[in-house]
Coordinates of C-alpha atoms and ligand atoms in Angstrom, one line a residue:
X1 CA -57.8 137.5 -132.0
X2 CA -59.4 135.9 -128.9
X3 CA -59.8 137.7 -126.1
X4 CA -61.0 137.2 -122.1
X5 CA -63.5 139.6 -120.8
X6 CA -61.8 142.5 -118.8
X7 CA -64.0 142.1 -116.1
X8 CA -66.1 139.4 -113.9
X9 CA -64.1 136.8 -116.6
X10 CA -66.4 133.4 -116.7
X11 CA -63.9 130.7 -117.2
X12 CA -61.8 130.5 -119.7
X13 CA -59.2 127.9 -121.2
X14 CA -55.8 128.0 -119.9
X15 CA -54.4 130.2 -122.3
X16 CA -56.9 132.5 -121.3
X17 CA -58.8 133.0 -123.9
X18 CA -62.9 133.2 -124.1
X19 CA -64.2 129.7 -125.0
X20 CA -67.8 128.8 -126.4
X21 CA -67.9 126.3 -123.2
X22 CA -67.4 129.2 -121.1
X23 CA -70.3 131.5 -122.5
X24 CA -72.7 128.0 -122.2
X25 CA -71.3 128.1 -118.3
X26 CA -72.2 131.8 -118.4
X27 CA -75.7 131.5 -119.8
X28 CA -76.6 129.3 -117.6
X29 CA -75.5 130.8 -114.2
X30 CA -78.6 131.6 -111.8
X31 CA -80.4 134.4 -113.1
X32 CA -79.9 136.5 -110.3
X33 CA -76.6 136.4 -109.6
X34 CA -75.4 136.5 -113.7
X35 CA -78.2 140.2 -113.5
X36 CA -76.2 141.2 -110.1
X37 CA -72.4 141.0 -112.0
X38 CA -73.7 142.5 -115.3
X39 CA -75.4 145.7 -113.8
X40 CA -72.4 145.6 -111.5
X41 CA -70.0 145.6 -115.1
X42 CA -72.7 148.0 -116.8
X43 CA -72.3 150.3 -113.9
X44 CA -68.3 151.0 -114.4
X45 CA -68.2 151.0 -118.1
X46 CA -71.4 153.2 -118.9
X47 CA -73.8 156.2 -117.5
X48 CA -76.6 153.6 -116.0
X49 CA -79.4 156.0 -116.5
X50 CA -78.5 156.7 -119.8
X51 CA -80.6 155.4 -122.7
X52 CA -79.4 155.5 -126.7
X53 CA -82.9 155.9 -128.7
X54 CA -82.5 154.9 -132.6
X55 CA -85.4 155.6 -135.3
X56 CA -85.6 152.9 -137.6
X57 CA -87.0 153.6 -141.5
X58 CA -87.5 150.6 -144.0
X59 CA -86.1 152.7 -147.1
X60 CA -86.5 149.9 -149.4
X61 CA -89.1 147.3 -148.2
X62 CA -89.6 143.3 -149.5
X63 CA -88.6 141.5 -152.4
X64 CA -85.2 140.2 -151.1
X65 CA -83.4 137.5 -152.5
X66 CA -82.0 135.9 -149.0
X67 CA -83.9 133.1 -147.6
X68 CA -83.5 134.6 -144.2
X69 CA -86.0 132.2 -142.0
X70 CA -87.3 134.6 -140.0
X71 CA -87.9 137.9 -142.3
X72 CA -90.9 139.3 -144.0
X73 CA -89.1 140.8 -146.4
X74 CA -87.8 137.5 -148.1
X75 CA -88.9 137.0 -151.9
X76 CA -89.3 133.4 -150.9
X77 CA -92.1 133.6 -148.6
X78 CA -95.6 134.6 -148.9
X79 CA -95.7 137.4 -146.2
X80 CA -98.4 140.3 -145.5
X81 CA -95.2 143.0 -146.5
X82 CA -95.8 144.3 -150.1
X83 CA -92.7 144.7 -152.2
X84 CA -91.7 148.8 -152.5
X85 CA -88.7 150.6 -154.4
X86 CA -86.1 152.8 -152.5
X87 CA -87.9 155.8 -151.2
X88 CA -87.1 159.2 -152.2
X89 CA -84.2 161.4 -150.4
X90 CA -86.9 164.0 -149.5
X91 CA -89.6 161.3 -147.9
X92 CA -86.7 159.9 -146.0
X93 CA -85.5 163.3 -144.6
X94 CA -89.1 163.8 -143.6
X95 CA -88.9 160.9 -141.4
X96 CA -85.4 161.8 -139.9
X97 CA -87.1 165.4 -138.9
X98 CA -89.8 163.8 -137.3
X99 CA -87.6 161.3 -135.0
X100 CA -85.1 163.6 -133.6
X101 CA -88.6 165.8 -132.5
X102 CA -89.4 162.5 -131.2
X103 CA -86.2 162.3 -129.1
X104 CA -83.9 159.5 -130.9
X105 CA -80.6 160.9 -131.4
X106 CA -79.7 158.0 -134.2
X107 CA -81.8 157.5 -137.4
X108 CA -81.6 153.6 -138.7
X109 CA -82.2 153.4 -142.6
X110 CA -82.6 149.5 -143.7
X111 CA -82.8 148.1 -147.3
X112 CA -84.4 144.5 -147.7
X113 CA -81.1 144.0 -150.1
X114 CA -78.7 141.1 -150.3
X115 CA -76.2 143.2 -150.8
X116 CA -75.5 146.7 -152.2
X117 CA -74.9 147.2 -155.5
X118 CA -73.0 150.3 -157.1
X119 CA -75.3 153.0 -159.4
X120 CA -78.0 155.1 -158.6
X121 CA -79.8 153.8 -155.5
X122 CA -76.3 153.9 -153.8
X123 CA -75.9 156.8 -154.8
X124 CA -79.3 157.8 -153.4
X125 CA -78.6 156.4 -149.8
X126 CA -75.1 158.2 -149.6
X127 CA -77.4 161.3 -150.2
X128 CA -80.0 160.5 -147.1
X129 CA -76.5 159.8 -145.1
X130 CA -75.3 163.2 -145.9
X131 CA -78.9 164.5 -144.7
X132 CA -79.5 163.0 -141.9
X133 CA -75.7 163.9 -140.7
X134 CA -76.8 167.7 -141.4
X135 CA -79.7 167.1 -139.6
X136 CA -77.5 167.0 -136.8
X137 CA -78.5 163.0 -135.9
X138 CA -76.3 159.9 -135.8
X139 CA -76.4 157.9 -138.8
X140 CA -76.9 154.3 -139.5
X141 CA -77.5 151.7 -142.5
X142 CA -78.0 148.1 -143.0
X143 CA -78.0 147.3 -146.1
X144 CA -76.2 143.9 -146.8
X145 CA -73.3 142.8 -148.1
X146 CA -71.0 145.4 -148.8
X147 CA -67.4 145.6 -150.4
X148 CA -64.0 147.9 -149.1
X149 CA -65.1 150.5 -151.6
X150 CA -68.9 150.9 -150.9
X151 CA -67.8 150.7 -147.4
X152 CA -65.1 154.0 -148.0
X153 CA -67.9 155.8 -150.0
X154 CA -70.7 155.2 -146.9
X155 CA -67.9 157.0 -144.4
X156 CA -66.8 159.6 -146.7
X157 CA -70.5 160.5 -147.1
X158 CA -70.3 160.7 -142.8
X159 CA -72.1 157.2 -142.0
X160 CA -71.4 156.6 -138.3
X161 CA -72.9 152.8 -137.4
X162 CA -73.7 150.0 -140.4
X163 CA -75.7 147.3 -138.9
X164 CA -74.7 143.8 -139.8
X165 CA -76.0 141.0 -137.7
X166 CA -74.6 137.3 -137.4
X167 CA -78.2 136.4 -136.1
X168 CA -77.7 133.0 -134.5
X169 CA -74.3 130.9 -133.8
X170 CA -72.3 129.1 -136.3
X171 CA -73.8 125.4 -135.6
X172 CA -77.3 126.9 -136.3
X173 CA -76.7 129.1 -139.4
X174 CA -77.7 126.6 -141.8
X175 CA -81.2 126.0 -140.4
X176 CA -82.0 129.6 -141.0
X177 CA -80.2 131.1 -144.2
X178 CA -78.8 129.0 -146.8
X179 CA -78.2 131.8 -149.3
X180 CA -75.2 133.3 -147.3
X181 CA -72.7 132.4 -145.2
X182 CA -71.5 133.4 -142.0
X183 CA -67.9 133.5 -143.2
X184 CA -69.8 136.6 -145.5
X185 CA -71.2 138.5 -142.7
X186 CA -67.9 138.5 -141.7
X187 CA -66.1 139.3 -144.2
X188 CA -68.9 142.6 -144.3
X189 CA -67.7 143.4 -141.1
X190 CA -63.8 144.0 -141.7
X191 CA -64.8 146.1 -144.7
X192 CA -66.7 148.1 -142.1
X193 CA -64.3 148.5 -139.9
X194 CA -61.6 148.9 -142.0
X195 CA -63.3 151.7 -143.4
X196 CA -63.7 153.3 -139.7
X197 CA -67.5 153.0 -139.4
X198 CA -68.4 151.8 -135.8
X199 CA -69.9 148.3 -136.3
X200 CA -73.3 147.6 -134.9
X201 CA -73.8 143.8 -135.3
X202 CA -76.0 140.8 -132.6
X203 CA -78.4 138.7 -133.4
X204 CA -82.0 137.2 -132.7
X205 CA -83.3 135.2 -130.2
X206 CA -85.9 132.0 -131.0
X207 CA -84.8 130.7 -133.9
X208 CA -85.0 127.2 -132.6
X209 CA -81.3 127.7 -131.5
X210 CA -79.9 126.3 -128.8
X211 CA -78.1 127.6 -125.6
X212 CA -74.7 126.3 -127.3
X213 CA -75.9 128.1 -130.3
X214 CA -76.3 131.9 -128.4
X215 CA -73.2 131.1 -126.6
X216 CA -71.2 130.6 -130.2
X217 CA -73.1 133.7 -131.5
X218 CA -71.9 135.7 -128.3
X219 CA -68.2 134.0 -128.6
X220 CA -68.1 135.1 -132.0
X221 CA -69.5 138.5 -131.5
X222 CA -67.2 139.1 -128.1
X223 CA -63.6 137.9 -130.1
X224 CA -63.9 140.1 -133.1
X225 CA -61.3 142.6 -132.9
X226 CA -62.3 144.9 -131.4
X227 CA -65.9 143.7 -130.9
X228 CA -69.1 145.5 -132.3
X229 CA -69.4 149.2 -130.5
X230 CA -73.2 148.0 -130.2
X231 CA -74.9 144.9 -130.3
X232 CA -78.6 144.7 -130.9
X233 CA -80.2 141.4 -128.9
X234 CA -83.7 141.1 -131.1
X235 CA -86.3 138.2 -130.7
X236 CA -88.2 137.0 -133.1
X237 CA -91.0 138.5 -134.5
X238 CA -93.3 136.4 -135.6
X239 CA -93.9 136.7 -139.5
X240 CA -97.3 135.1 -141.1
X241 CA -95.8 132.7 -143.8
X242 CA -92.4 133.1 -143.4
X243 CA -89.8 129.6 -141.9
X244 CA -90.5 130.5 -138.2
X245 CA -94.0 131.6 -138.2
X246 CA -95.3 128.5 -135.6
X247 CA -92.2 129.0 -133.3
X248 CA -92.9 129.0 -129.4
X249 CA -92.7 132.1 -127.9
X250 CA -89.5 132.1 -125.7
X251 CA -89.4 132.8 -122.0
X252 CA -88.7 136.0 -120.7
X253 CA -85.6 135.0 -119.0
X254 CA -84.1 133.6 -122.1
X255 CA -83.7 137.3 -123.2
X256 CA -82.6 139.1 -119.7
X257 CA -79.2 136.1 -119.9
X258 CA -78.7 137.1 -123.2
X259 CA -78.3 140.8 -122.3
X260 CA -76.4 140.2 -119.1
X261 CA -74.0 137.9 -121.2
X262 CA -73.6 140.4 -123.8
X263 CA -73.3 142.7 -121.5
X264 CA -70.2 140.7 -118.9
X265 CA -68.3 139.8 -122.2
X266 CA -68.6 143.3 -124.4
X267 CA -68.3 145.6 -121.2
X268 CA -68.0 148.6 -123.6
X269 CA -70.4 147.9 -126.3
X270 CA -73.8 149.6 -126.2
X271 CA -76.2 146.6 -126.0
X272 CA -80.1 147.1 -127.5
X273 CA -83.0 145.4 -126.4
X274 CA -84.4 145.0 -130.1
X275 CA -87.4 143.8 -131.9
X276 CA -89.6 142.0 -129.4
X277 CA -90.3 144.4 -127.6
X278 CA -93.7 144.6 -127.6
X279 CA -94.1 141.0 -126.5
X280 CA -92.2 142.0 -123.7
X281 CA -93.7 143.1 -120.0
X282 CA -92.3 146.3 -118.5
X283 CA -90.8 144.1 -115.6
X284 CA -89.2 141.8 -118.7
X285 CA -87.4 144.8 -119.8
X286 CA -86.5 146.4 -116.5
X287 CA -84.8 143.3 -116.1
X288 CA -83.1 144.0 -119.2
X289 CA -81.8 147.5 -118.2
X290 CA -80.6 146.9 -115.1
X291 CA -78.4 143.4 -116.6
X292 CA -77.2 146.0 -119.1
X293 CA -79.3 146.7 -121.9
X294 CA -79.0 150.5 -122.5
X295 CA -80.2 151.7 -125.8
X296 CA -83.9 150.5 -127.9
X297 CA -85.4 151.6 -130.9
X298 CA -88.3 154.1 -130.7
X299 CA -91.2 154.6 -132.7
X300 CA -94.3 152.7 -133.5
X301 CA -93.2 150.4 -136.6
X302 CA -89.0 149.0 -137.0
X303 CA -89.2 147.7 -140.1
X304 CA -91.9 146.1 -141.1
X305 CA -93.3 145.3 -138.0
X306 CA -95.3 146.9 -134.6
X307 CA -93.0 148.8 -132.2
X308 CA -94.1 149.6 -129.0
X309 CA -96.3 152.8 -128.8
X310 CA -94.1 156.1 -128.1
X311 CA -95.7 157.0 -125.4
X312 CA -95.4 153.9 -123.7
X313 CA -92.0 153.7 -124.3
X314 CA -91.5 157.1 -122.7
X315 CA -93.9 156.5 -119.6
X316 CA -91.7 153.4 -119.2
X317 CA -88.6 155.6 -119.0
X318 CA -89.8 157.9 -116.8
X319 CA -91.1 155.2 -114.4
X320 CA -87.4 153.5 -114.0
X321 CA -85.8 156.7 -114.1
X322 CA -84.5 156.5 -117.5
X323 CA -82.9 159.5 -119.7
X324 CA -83.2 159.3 -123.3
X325 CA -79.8 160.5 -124.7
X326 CA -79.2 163.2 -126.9
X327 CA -75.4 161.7 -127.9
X328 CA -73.9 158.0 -127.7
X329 CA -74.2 156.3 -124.4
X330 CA -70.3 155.6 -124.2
X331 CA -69.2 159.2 -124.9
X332 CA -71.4 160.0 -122.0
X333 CA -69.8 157.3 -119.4
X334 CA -66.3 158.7 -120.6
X335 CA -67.3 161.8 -119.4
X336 CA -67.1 163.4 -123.3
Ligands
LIG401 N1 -81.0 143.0 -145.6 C1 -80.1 143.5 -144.6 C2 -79.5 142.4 -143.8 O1 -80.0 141.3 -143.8 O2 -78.5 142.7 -143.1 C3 -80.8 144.5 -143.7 C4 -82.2 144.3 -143.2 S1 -82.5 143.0 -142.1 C5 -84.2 143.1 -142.0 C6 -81.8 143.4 -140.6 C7 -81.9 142.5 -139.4 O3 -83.2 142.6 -138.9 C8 -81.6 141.0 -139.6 O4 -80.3 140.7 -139.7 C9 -82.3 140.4 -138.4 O5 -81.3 140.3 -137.4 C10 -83.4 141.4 -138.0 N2 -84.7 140.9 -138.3 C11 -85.3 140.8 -139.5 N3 -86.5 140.2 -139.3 C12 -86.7 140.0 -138.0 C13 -87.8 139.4 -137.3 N4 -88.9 138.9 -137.9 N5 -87.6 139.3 -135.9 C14 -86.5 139.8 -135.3 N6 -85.5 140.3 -136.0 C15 -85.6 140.4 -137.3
LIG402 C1 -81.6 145.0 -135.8 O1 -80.8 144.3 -135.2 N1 -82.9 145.0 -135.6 C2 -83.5 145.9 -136.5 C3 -82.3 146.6 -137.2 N2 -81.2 145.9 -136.7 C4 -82.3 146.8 -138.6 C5 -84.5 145.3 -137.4 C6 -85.6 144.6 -136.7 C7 -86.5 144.1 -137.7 C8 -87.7 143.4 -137.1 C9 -88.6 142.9 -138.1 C10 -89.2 143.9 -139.0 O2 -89.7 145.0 -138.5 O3 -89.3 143.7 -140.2
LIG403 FE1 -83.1 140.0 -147.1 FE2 -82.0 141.1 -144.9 FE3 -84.5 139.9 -144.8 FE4 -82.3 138.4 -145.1 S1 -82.8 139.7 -143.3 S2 -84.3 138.3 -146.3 S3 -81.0 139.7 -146.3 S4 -83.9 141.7 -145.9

């Protein structure tokens, strides 16, 4: 189902609903006036000094079958990340332990995996769910394509988020994974949240897309029903031998629009300012919060790649007068 915006609507057709032509018109409004009306929407939906923080482990690193243009974990190119198998429960429990100390009140587990596949190593990651629930942190998984079943089993072992992401628009898909379709990142997505886990699903920025490729990516994202509960906005980090390795860096702003769309047309999602970070000045991304962004992953490494330094991260919270949550961002705005 379509739907409009519930607030500061850009235009849309006559029947009301969100067009791609709309989120282009979006984008491109004047920077400050598109950051004035998305802190002005991120204001009433959520707790403005609020910040989610998510841990991210690699829990089985390289040797994926995907084509995936911009990953270092992609059998197909030649990349400085050495191919590992699934870690052990305990080593990954370790990690958990160590990030909630750290502060992050959600702990990310990724698997370089085209999709999962039922038998043991599922069997292992439903295990580190269950731990890292009874470690008291919010859980969250991306490994691929998953079926209704697998997505049943991940809930019933207490999985609260599984990150999927559509990465770019529709128009653009092609010139950056040929080994999947969109139409099957979608089709992950209802098993997700058919099986009740809160969907966590955006995309990356400088890919060679264009602006009518972020809008469709947005468009798409924004009309799912309902849309993702968060919505990670990650720019490209720039892999030695894989597809995308020569791409220009993107301008600054190019990221702030992005977050400020996200943010006008998913008013309730919890929107992170992703990989790319530490490309990023700490004006860029006080930009950032203030058009909406409100949660980032801390540590130093996400997957495979640098992080900004922790204590960075946390002199950069204290300086805009940031709180790094203990509990989801939402639930705090709601007053829960
Ligand atoms: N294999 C699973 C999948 O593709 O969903 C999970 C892991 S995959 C690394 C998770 C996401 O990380 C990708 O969908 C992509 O959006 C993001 N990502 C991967 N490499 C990246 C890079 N070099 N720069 C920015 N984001 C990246
Ligand atoms: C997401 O949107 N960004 C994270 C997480 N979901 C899994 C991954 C970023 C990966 C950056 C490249 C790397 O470290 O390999
Ligand atoms: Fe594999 Fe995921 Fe990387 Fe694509 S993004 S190559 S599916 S690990």
């Amino acid at each position: 189902m379509n739907r409009a915006p519930s607030s500061c609507s850009p235009s849309s057709s006559a029947s009301g609903q969100l067009t791609v032509d709309a989120v282009v018109a979006l984008l491109e409004r004047p920077l400050l006036d598109l950051v004035f009306e998305a802190a002005s929407v991120h204001r009433r939906h959520h707790a403005a000094g609020a910040v989610q923080c998510s841990t991210l482990l690699s829990i089985k690193t390289g040797g994926c079958s995907e084509d995936c243009g911009y990953c270092s974990q992609s059998a197909r190119f030649k990349t400085p990340v050495e191919r590992e198998a699934l870690l052990d429960v305990e080593e990954v429990l370790k990690s958990a332990r160590a990030a909630k100390g750290n502060g992050a009140d959600r702990f990310c587990m990724g698997a370089a995996w085209r999709e999962v596949k039922d038998g043991e190593n599922f069997e292992r990651v439903l295990q580190m769910v269950r731990g890292v629930k009874e470690l008291g942190l919010e859980s969250c998984v991306t490994l691929g394509m998953l079926n209704e079943a697998q997505a049943k089993k991940l809930k019933d072992a207490g999985l609260d988020y599984y990150n999927h992401n559509l990465d770019t628009g529709a128009s653009h898909y092609e010139q950056v994974i040929t080994t999947h379709t969109l139409a099957d990142r979608l089709d992950t997505l209802d098993h997700v949240r058919a099986a009740g886990i809160h969907v966590c699903s955006g995309g990356i920025l400088g890919l060679g897309e264009s602006t009518r490729a972020r809008a469709e990516l947005l468009h798409q994202l924004a009309t799912l029903s309902p849309p993702p509960e968060s919505v990670p906005i990650n720019t490209l980090v720039r892999v030695p031998g894989t597809k995308f390795e020569q791409n220009a860096p993107l301008d600054w702003t190019v990221v702030v629009r992005m977050v400020a769309a996200a943010r006008l047309l998913i008013p309730d999602a919890v929107i992170r300012l992703s990989a790319g970070r530490t490309e990023m000045t700490e004006e860029g991304q006080a930009l950032c919060f203030l058009a909406g962004a409100n949660s980032v992953f801390l540590g130093d490494e996400l997957l495979t790649t640098p992080n900004p330094d922790p204590k960075s991260d946390a002199a950069l919270l204290q300086k805009l007068g940031l709180k790094a949550l203990a509990r989801d961002v939402g639930a705090a705005a709601a007053g829960a």
